């Protein structure tokens, strides 16, 4: 397995507030990591650290091999979008290619063809000329996912992909991600622990520290040991080992 | 109507209107899309400080305004990059500080400052050849910059964080763009004045925005609306003998009103079609 990103004993945060303490994580090809943890525990800080939006205060983040610019595709939380901004769906998807040449190159015919392919794959080709604000939450998520994968990054990071999404798209989304996972590593941040653990291969519990759990089956007592206070969704009578009940497809 | 073109001052005014429409159409669309109207207002009023200081030192007021407004623009951009400063408060302070400095320095300047009113309210009919050359140069720079880097400007404006994650030189672009905003404001203060320049940067753009949600088309439509509005403003002000800057802005508002009515009519016709 080839390593893509390695975080070594890194601390990170904002101004004078350290959010993540001495965190280590290695992301390798074909990984599918679910990132869980309480609000304010540092999930988004971890994402920002990997995306190089904030520098580590201590320790280091190492990126291995290939084109550094095109290493990571990113799906941000959709609710941060300015819905009245004048940009078309097609342009949003194309913007995923801006990393090449730091965005100074013009789009070629093959870039545009590639954008069309992605739009079709996402099922929003008919909406490509609409402005982003005219889309529903789910359609907007598709456009942003298209932007994240058009450059075929080696690592795809998704921040809360299942907020504002209809059930139909949620199912399609996980299906698509499993398919993409054959080509790229995926890291998915989510509140919805019950759902994501069905799909991910491993789990990172983030609450100021990071505990890496090399399985997608996690119990309430393990979470407690990881100092990661989240409530697992309970099904029926088994209150503490719920996630073990889901169907697993580990490889 | 055409006999007015025999006068050089009138020809200059028409050129100024065309060039102002180009710079304001392009830069104003960027301002409106990025919701930078308040920042632009701050830069505009800060530039009055530069005008006052230039008067006091016996320098060219336009140069003074340009230096002062570009520096304040870069300052605002720098401050807004730091998380723990209240950006709107900082702009508010700069806004009034600029005006205060301007008033103090103009007051301290010996003798009467005859053109001061034209900086506050603009006077397109007194634009000279030097002004026009500067405006032409700025229009060319802005047009070329936005054509060449259109997509990257669009992407940074839409999602700065995403551009940063892709290793794009976001800060460099933002510094260049805010400087172009400042220079556009300064050049167009000659036309409509400090008090009204923000309307030239927002009313045609908001009108264009009624009909398109594409930034490039918004820029083109704004330029066209700017030309129509400013030319009708110049003619009206000439024949009615009223201040040109204010008349141009009034023309913009009328065009906006008409556009809004057309849009409302279209929407209701569309709804009726859907119901019927």
mmCIF file of N, CA, C and O in Angstrom, chain A residues 52-134:
data_model
loop_
_atom_site.group_PDB
_atom_site.id
_atom_site.type_symbol
_atom_site.label_atom_id
_atom_site.label_comp_id
_atom_site.label_asym_id
_atom_site.label_seq_id
_atom_site.Cartn_x
_atom_site.Cartn_y
_atom_site.Cartn_z
ATOM 1 N N UNK A 52 -4.025 21.741 3.919
ATOM 2 C CA UNK A 52 -3.024 22.801 3.997
ATOM 3 C C UNK A 52 -3.659 24.192 4.109
ATOM 4 O O UNK A 52 -3.093 25.193 3.695
ATOM 5 N N UNK A 53 -4.892 24.239 4.629
ATOM 6 C CA UNK A 53 -5.530 25.544 4.842
ATOM 7 C C UNK A 53 -5.024 26.168 6.130
ATOM 8 O O UNK A 53 -5.082 27.377 6.302
ATOM 9 N N UNK A 54 -4.563 25.332 7.065
ATOM 10 C CA UNK A 54 -3.882 25.844 8.256
ATOM 11 C C UNK A 54 -2.582 25.052 8.418
ATOM 12 O O UNK A 54 -2.537 23.862 8.105
ATOM 13 N N UNK A 55 -1.529 25.706 8.883
ATOM 14 C CA UNK A 55 -0.267 24.993 9.077
ATOM 15 C C UNK A 55 -0.273 24.270 10.415
ATOM 16 O O UNK A 55 -0.975 24.687 11.338
ATOM 17 N N UNK A 56 0.468 23.168 10.545
ATOM 18 C CA UNK A 56 0.567 22.533 11.861
ATOM 19 C C UNK A 56 1.346 23.437 12.819
ATOM 20 O O UNK A 56 2.296 24.098 12.404
ATOM 21 N N UNK A 57 0.898 23.490 14.082
ATOM 22 C CA UNK A 57 1.619 24.300 15.067
ATOM 23 C C UNK A 57 2.848 23.558 15.548
ATOM 24 O O UNK A 57 3.856 24.145 15.888
ATOM 25 N N UNK A 58 2.680 22.242 15.626
ATOM 26 C CA UNK A 58 3.814 21.373 15.960
ATOM 27 C C UNK A 58 3.714 20.160 15.058
ATOM 28 O O UNK A 58 2.664 19.880 14.500
ATOM 29 N N UNK A 59 4.790 19.395 14.968
ATOM 30 C CA UNK A 59 4.770 18.186 14.152
ATOM 31 C C UNK A 59 4.740 18.541 12.681
ATOM 32 O O UNK A 59 5.006 19.686 12.302
ATOM 33 N N UNK A 60 4.394 17.560 11.845
ATOM 34 C CA UNK A 60 4.409 17.852 10.411
ATOM 35 C C UNK A 60 3.373 17.023 9.666
ATOM 36 O O UNK A 60 2.858 16.033 10.173
ATOM 37 N N UNK A 61 3.055 17.498 8.456
ATOM 38 C CA UNK A 61 2.176 16.757 7.569
ATOM 39 C C UNK A 61 2.976 16.519 6.293
ATOM 40 O O UNK A 61 3.488 17.461 5.697
ATOM 41 N N UNK A 62 3.098 15.255 5.908
ATOM 42 C CA UNK A 62 3.942 14.926 4.758
ATOM 43 C C UNK A 62 3.067 14.395 3.618
ATOM 44 O O UNK A 62 2.167 13.576 3.842
ATOM 45 N N UNK A 63 3.315 14.883 2.429
ATOM 46 C CA UNK A 63 2.554 14.450 1.250
ATOM 47 C C UNK A 63 3.486 13.648 0.350
ATOM 48 O O UNK A 63 4.588 14.104 0.043
ATOM 49 N N UNK A 64 3.033 12.480 -0.049
ATOM 50 C CA UNK A 64 3.920 11.609 -0.817
ATOM 51 C C UNK A 64 3.567 11.577 -2.300
ATOM 52 O O UNK A 64 2.390 11.469 -2.662
ATOM 53 N N UNK A 65 4.610 11.662 -3.112
ATOM 54 C CA UNK A 65 4.519 11.325 -4.531
ATOM 55 C C UNK A 65 3.581 12.164 -5.367
ATOM 56 O O UNK A 65 2.740 12.886 -4.865
ATOM 57 N N UNK A 66 3.766 12.052 -6.670
ATOM 58 C CA UNK A 66 2.822 12.624 -7.625
ATOM 59 C C UNK A 66 2.757 14.139 -7.611
ATOM 60 O O UNK A 66 3.558 14.815 -6.980
ATOM 61 N N UNK A 67 1.780 14.651 -8.314
ATOM 62 C CA UNK A 67 1.564 16.085 -8.406
ATOM 63 C C UNK A 67 0.948 16.574 -7.096
ATOM 64 O O UNK A 67 -0.151 16.205 -6.731
ATOM 65 N N UNK A 68 1.691 17.377 -6.388
ATOM 66 C CA UNK A 68 1.237 17.859 -5.085
ATOM 67 C C UNK A 68 -0.072 18.648 -5.167
ATOM 68 O O UNK A 68 -0.871 18.625 -4.259
ATOM 69 N N UNK A 69 -0.240 19.333 -6.279
ATOM 70 C CA UNK A 69 -1.429 20.181 -6.406
ATOM 71 C C UNK A 69 -2.693 19.360 -6.567
ATOM 72 O O UNK A 69 -3.753 19.727 -6.141
ATOM 73 N N UNK A 70 -2.517 18.228 -7.245
ATOM 74 C CA UNK A 70 -3.694 17.435 -7.560
ATOM 75 C C UNK A 70 -3.831 16.235 -6.642
ATOM 76 O O UNK A 70 -4.315 15.195 -7.024
ATOM 77 N N UNK A 71 -3.384 16.415 -5.416
ATOM 78 C CA UNK A 71 -3.366 15.301 -4.487
ATOM 79 C C UNK A 71 -4.750 15.053 -3.894
ATOM 80 O O UNK A 71 -5.170 13.934 -3.722
ATOM 81 N N UNK A 72 -5.459 16.140 -3.609
ATOM 82 C CA UNK A 72 -6.658 16.029 -2.784
ATOM 83 C C UNK A 72 -7.868 16.696 -3.433
ATOM 84 O O UNK A 72 -7.786 17.830 -3.898
ATOM 85 N N UNK A 73 -8.976 15.970 -3.471
ATOM 86 C CA UNK A 73 -10.263 16.556 -3.857
ATOM 87 C C UNK A 73 -11.057 16.764 -2.581
ATOM 88 O O UNK A 73 -10.917 16.013 -1.627
ATOM 89 N N UNK A 74 -11.908 17.787 -2.568
ATOM 90 C CA UNK A 74 -12.516 18.183 -1.306
ATOM 91 C C UNK A 74 -13.980 18.560 -1.520
ATOM 92 O O UNK A 74 -14.316 19.330 -2.419
ATOM 93 N N UNK A 75 -14.847 17.989 -0.711
ATOM 94 C CA UNK A 75 -16.263 18.355 -0.729
ATOM 95 C C UNK A 75 -16.582 19.094 0.565
ATOM 96 O O UNK A 75 -16.677 18.483 1.621
ATOM 97 N N UNK A 76 -16.698 20.432 0.502
ATOM 98 C CA UNK A 76 -16.958 21.173 1.742
ATOM 99 C C UNK A 76 -18.414 21.045 2.168
ATOM 100 O O UNK A 76 -19.237 20.506 1.435
ATOM 101 N N UNK A 77 -18.715 21.548 3.358
ATOM 102 C CA UNK A 77 -20.116 21.557 3.803
ATOM 103 C C UNK A 77 -20.907 22.493 2.918
ATOM 104 O O UNK A 77 -20.527 23.635 2.730
ATOM 105 N N UNK A 78 -22.000 21.991 2.395
ATOM 106 C CA UNK A 78 -22.715 22.710 1.348
ATOM 107 C C UNK A 78 -23.376 23.989 1.855
ATOM 108 O O UNK A 78 -23.574 24.942 1.130
ATOM 109 N N UNK A 79 -23.677 24.046 3.143
ATOM 110 C CA UNK A 79 -24.418 25.206 3.646
ATOM 111 C C UNK A 79 -23.582 26.479 3.714
ATOM 112 O O UNK A 79 -24.068 27.541 4.024
ATOM 113 N N UNK A 80 -22.283 26.372 3.387
ATOM 114 C CA UNK A 80 -21.446 27.561 3.408
ATOM 115 C C UNK A 80 -21.510 28.327 2.085
ATOM 116 O O UNK A 80 -20.899 29.376 1.941
ATOM 117 N N UNK A 81 -22.247 27.776 1.114
ATOM 118 C CA UNK A 81 -22.243 28.358 -0.223
ATOM 119 C C UNK A 81 -23.109 29.610 -0.314
ATOM 120 O O UNK A 81 -24.204 29.643 0.223
ATOM 121 N N UNK A 82 -22.595 30.637 -1.011
ATOM 122 C CA UNK A 82 -23.374 31.831 -1.310
ATOM 123 C C UNK A 82 -24.272 31.509 -2.500
ATOM 124 O O UNK A 82 -23.828 31.416 -3.634
ATOM 125 N N UNK A 83 -25.561 31.310 -2.218
ATOM 126 C CA UNK A 83 -26.472 30.834 -3.261
ATOM 127 C C UNK A 83 -26.765 31.867 -4.343
ATOM 128 O O UNK A 83 -27.289 31.533 -5.393
ATOM 129 N N UNK A 84 -26.444 33.125 -4.085
ATOM 130 C CA UNK A 84 -26.740 34.111 -5.132
ATOM 131 C C UNK A 84 -25.510 34.407 -5.981
ATOM 132 O O UNK A 84 -25.526 35.282 -6.830
ATOM 133 N N UNK A 85 -24.424 33.669 -5.758
ATOM 134 C CA UNK A 85 -23.212 33.939 -6.529
ATOM 135 C C UNK A 85 -23.400 33.546 -7.995
ATOM 136 O O UNK A 85 -23.897 32.469 -8.297
ATOM 137 N N UNK A 86 -23.006 34.449 -8.916
ATOM 138 C CA UNK A 86 -23.208 34.164 -10.340
ATOM 139 C C UNK A 86 -22.200 33.165 -10.913
ATOM 140 O O UNK A 86 -21.218 33.558 -11.521
ATOM 141 N N UNK A 87 -22.445 31.888 -10.693
ATOM 142 C CA UNK A 87 -21.579 30.865 -11.290
ATOM 143 C C UNK A 87 -22.471 29.701 -11.714
ATOM 144 O O UNK A 87 -23.441 29.376 -11.025
ATOM 145 N N UNK A 88 -22.172 29.122 -12.883
ATOM 146 C CA UNK A 88 -23.016 28.033 -13.370
ATOM 147 C C UNK A 88 -22.519 26.698 -12.814
ATOM 148 O O UNK A 88 -21.392 26.578 -12.352
ATOM 149 N N UNK A 89 -23.399 25.703 -12.883
ATOM 150 C CA UNK A 89 -23.064 24.363 -12.407
ATOM 151 C C UNK A 89 -21.848 23.832 -13.169
ATOM 152 O O UNK A 89 -20.928 23.252 -12.588
ATOM 153 N N UNK A 90 -21.842 24.059 -14.480
ATOM 154 C CA UNK A 90 -20.717 23.621 -15.305
ATOM 155 C C UNK A 90 -19.412 24.255 -14.836
ATOM 156 O O UNK A 90 -18.376 23.585 -14.740
ATOM 157 N N UNK A 91 -19.469 25.543 -14.516
ATOM 158 C CA UNK A 91 -18.262 26.232 -14.053
ATOM 159 C C UNK A 91 -17.794 25.701 -12.699
ATOM 160 O O UNK A 91 -16.599 25.602 -12.443
ATOM 161 N N UNK A 92 -18.759 25.364 -11.839
ATOM 162 C CA UNK A 92 -18.390 24.813 -10.529
ATOM 163 C C UNK A 92 -17.613 23.515 -10.718
ATOM 164 O O UNK A 92 -16.562 23.304 -10.107
ATOM 165 N N UNK A 93 -18.120 22.643 -11.599
ATOM 166 C CA UNK A 93 -17.436 21.365 -11.827
ATOM 167 C C UNK A 93 -16.052 21.609 -12.437
ATOM 168 O O UNK A 93 -15.055 21.035 -11.999
ATOM 169 N N UNK A 94 -15.984 22.505 -13.426
ATOM 170 C CA UNK A 94 -14.699 22.818 -14.065
ATOM 171 C C UNK A 94 -13.684 23.377 -13.064
ATOM 172 O O UNK A 94 -12.475 23.182 -13.215
ATOM 173 N N UNK A 95 -14.186 24.064 -12.053
ATOM 174 C CA UNK A 95 -13.259 24.699 -11.111
ATOM 175 C C UNK A 95 -12.429 23.662 -10.361
ATOM 176 O O UNK A 95 -11.391 23.985 -9.807
ATOM 177 N N UNK A 96 -12.874 22.401 -10.370
ATOM 178 C CA UNK A 96 -12.078 21.340 -9.777
ATOM 179 C C UNK A 96 -10.761 21.113 -10.500
ATOM 180 O O UNK A 96 -9.860 20.473 -9.982
ATOM 181 N N UNK A 97 -10.659 21.664 -11.718
ATOM 182 C CA UNK A 97 -9.424 21.502 -12.491
ATOM 183 C C UNK A 97 -8.479 22.682 -12.320
ATOM 184 O O UNK A 97 -7.446 22.763 -12.976
ATOM 185 N N UNK A 98 -8.822 23.606 -11.439
ATOM 186 C CA UNK A 98 -8.012 24.825 -11.355
ATOM 187 C C UNK A 98 -6.613 24.582 -10.818
ATOM 188 O O UNK A 98 -5.729 25.394 -11.000
ATOM 189 N N UNK A 99 -6.413 23.444 -10.161
ATOM 190 C CA UNK A 99 -5.101 23.217 -9.570
ATOM 191 C C UNK A 99 -4.005 23.087 -10.618
ATOM 192 O O UNK A 99 -2.869 23.462 -10.387
ATOM 193 N N UNK A 100 -4.354 22.568 -11.784
ATOM 194 C CA UNK A 100 -3.350 22.431 -12.822
ATOM 195 C C UNK A 100 -2.813 23.820 -13.141
ATOM 196 O O UNK A 100 -3.578 24.727 -13.440
ATOM 197 N N UNK A 101 -1.515 23.988 -13.034
ATOM 198 C CA UNK A 101 -0.919 25.271 -13.365
ATOM 199 C C UNK A 101 -1.431 26.406 -12.483
ATOM 200 O O UNK A 101 -1.507 27.547 -12.916
ATOM 201 N N UNK A 102 -1.828 26.080 -11.277
ATOM 202 C CA UNK A 102 -2.375 27.061 -10.334
ATOM 203 C C UNK A 102 -3.520 27.862 -10.941
ATOM 204 O O UNK A 102 -3.748 29.011 -10.606
ATOM 205 N N UNK A 103 -4.252 27.236 -11.858
ATOM 206 C CA UNK A 103 -5.421 27.898 -12.418
ATOM 207 C C UNK A 103 -5.126 28.921 -13.489
ATOM 208 O O UNK A 103 -6.020 29.603 -13.972
ATOM 209 N N UNK A 104 -3.885 29.031 -13.905
ATOM 210 C CA UNK A 104 -3.562 30.077 -14.872
ATOM 211 C C UNK A 104 -3.759 29.611 -16.323
ATOM 212 O O UNK A 104 -3.803 30.410 -17.230
ATOM 213 N N UNK A 105 -3.871 28.309 -16.470
ATOM 214 C CA UNK A 105 -4.080 27.770 -17.812
ATOM 215 C C UNK A 105 -5.565 27.929 -18.193
ATOM 216 O O UNK A 105 -6.429 27.921 -17.349
ATOM 217 N N UNK A 106 -5.804 28.058 -19.491
ATOM 218 C CA UNK A 106 -7.200 28.103 -19.927
ATOM 219 C C UNK A 106 -7.741 26.691 -20.076
ATOM 220 O O UNK A 106 -6.980 25.758 -20.269
ATOM 221 N N UNK A 107 -9.064 26.543 -20.003
ATOM 222 C CA UNK A 107 -9.636 25.212 -20.146
ATOM 223 C C UNK A 107 -9.592 24.764 -21.589
ATOM 224 O O UNK A 107 -9.905 25.532 -22.501
ATOM 225 N N UNK A 108 -9.199 23.527 -21.776
ATOM 226 C CA UNK A 108 -9.128 22.989 -23.126
ATOM 227 C C UNK A 108 -10.428 22.275 -23.461
ATOM 228 O O UNK A 108 -11.299 22.117 -22.604
ATOM 229 N N UNK A 109 -10.510 21.829 -24.703
ATOM 230 C CA UNK A 109 -11.695 21.088 -25.129
ATOM 231 C C UNK A 109 -11.838 19.806 -24.311
ATOM 232 O O UNK A 109 -12.934 19.422 -23.932
ATOM 233 N N UNK A 110 -10.703 19.178 -24.016
ATOM 234 C CA UNK A 110 -10.800 17.914 -23.269
ATOM 235 C C UNK A 110 -11.211 18.168 -21.820
ATOM 236 O O UNK A 110 -11.900 17.343 -21.217
ATOM 237 N N UNK A 111 -10.827 19.307 -21.253
ATOM 238 C CA UNK A 111 -11.314 19.669 -19.912
ATOM 239 C C UNK A 111 -12.839 19.755 -19.920
ATOM 240 O O UNK A 111 -13.514 19.270 -19.015
ATOM 241 N N UNK A 112 -13.351 20.411 -20.981
ATOM 242 C CA UNK A 112 -14.804 20.615 -21.039
ATOM 243 C C UNK A 112 -15.544 19.304 -21.261
ATOM 244 O O UNK A 112 -16.613 19.079 -20.691
ATOM 245 N N UNK A 113 -14.920 18.427 -22.072
ATOM 246 C CA UNK A 113 -15.515 17.107 -22.292
ATOM 247 C C UNK A 113 -15.526 16.313 -20.985
ATOM 248 O O UNK A 113 -16.499 15.634 -20.653
ATOM 249 N N UNK A 114 -14.446 16.439 -20.255
ATOM 250 C CA UNK A 114 -14.329 15.749 -18.969
ATOM 251 C C UNK A 114 -15.415 16.254 -18.002
ATOM 252 O O UNK A 114 -16.039 15.475 -17.281
ATOM 253 N N UNK A 115 -15.630 17.571 -17.998
ATOM 254 C CA UNK A 115 -16.666 18.150 -17.136
ATOM 255 C C UNK A 115 -18.033 17.575 -17.498
ATOM 256 O O UNK A 115 -18.840 17.256 -16.626
ATOM 257 N N UNK A 116 -18.269 17.416 -18.802
ATOM 258 C CA UNK A 116 -19.549 16.875 -19.267
ATOM 259 C C UNK A 116 -19.722 15.433 -18.773
ATOM 260 O O UNK A 116 -20.800 15.057 -18.299
ATOM 261 N N UNK A 117 -18.638 14.660 -18.872
ATOM 262 C CA UNK A 117 -18.665 13.274 -18.373
ATOM 263 C C UNK A 117 -19.059 13.223 -16.903
ATOM 264 O O UNK A 117 -19.903 12.430 -16.492
ATOM 265 N N UNK A 118 -18.398 14.091 -16.118
ATOM 266 C CA UNK A 118 -18.651 14.120 -14.679
ATOM 267 C C UNK A 118 -20.094 14.539 -14.396
ATOM 268 O O UNK A 118 -20.772 13.953 -13.551
ATOM 269 N N UNK A 119 -20.568 15.548 -15.140
ATOM 270 C CA UNK A 119 -21.941 16.013 -14.948
ATOM 271 C C UNK A 119 -22.929 14.876 -15.216
ATOM 272 O O UNK A 119 -23.926 14.717 -14.509
ATOM 273 N N UNK A 120 -22.628 14.079 -16.241
ATOM 274 C CA UNK A 120 -23.510 12.956 -16.555
ATOM 275 C C UNK A 120 -23.446 11.889 -15.470
ATOM 276 O O UNK A 120 -24.461 11.356 -15.038
ATOM 277 N N UNK A 121 -22.233 11.634 -15.012
ATOM 278 C CA UNK A 121 -22.027 10.661 -13.945
ATOM 279 C C UNK A 121 -22.808 11.063 -12.688
ATOM 280 O O UNK A 121 -23.347 10.220 -11.977
ATOM 281 N N UNK A 122 -22.872 12.382 -12.434
ATOM 282 C CA UNK A 122 -23.561 12.880 -11.248
ATOM 283 C C UNK A 122 -25.062 13.032 -11.490
ATOM 284 O O UNK A 122 -25.806 13.396 -10.583
ATOM 285 N N UNK A 123 -25.476 12.831 -12.736
ATOM 286 C CA UNK A 123 -26.890 12.962 -13.060
ATOM 287 C C UNK A 123 -27.397 14.392 -13.053
ATOM 288 O O UNK A 123 -28.574 14.654 -12.802
ATOM 289 N N UNK A 124 -26.517 15.343 -13.321
ATOM 290 C CA UNK A 124 -26.952 16.745 -13.335
ATOM 291 C C UNK A 124 -26.570 17.442 -14.637
ATOM 292 O O UNK A 124 -26.494 18.667 -14.710
ATOM 293 N N UNK A 125 -26.347 16.655 -15.699
ATOM 294 C CA UNK A 125 -25.945 17.231 -16.981
ATOM 295 C C UNK A 125 -26.994 18.229 -17.501
ATOM 296 O O UNK A 125 -26.657 19.265 -18.061
ATOM 297 N N UNK A 126 -28.273 17.912 -17.263
ATOM 298 C CA UNK A 126 -29.331 18.803 -17.755
ATOM 299 C C UNK A 126 -29.362 20.127 -16.987
ATOM 300 O O UNK A 126 -30.015 21.068 -17.409
ATOM 301 N N UNK A 127 -28.684 20.189 -15.861
ATOM 302 C CA UNK A 127 -28.710 21.419 -15.048
ATOM 303 C C UNK A 127 -27.453 22.251 -15.237
ATOM 304 O O UNK A 127 -27.259 23.245 -14.552
ATOM 305 N N UNK A 128 -26.595 21.849 -16.183
ATOM 306 C CA UNK A 128 -25.244 22.439 -16.223
ATOM 307 C C UNK A 128 -25.231 23.941 -16.458
ATOM 308 O O UNK A 128 -24.310 24.628 -16.033
ATOM 309 N N UNK A 129 -26.262 24.466 -17.126
ATOM 310 C CA UNK A 129 -26.253 25.904 -17.391
ATOM 311 C C UNK A 129 -26.951 26.722 -16.304
ATOM 312 O O UNK A 129 -26.934 27.940 -16.318
ATOM 313 N N UNK A 130 -27.574 26.032 -15.373
ATOM 314 C CA UNK A 130 -28.241 26.735 -14.267
ATOM 315 C C UNK A 130 -27.194 27.358 -13.355
ATOM 316 O O UNK A 130 -26.071 26.876 -13.260
ATOM 317 N N UNK A 131 -27.593 28.423 -12.665
ATOM 318 C CA UNK A 131 -26.667 28.969 -11.679
ATOM 319 C C UNK A 131 -26.783 28.125 -10.415
ATOM 320 O O UNK A 131 -27.812 27.501 -10.160
ATOM 321 N N UNK A 132 -25.719 28.112 -9.638
ATOM 322 C CA UNK A 132 -25.618 27.180 -8.515
ATOM 323 C C UNK A 132 -26.768 27.364 -7.524
ATOM 324 O O UNK A 132 -27.260 26.414 -6.934
ATOM 325 N N UNK A 133 -27.245 28.616 -7.388
ATOM 326 C CA UNK A 133 -28.307 28.908 -6.434
ATOM 327 C C UNK A 133 -29.664 28.336 -6.819
ATOM 328 O O UNK A 133 -30.573 28.259 -6.007
ATOM 329 N N UNK A 134 -29.810 27.948 -8.096
ATOM 330 C CA UNK A 134 -31.093 27.413 -8.543
ATOM 331 C C UNK A 134 -31.241 25.931 -8.224
ATOM 332 O O UNK A 134 -32.286 25.342 -8.474
#
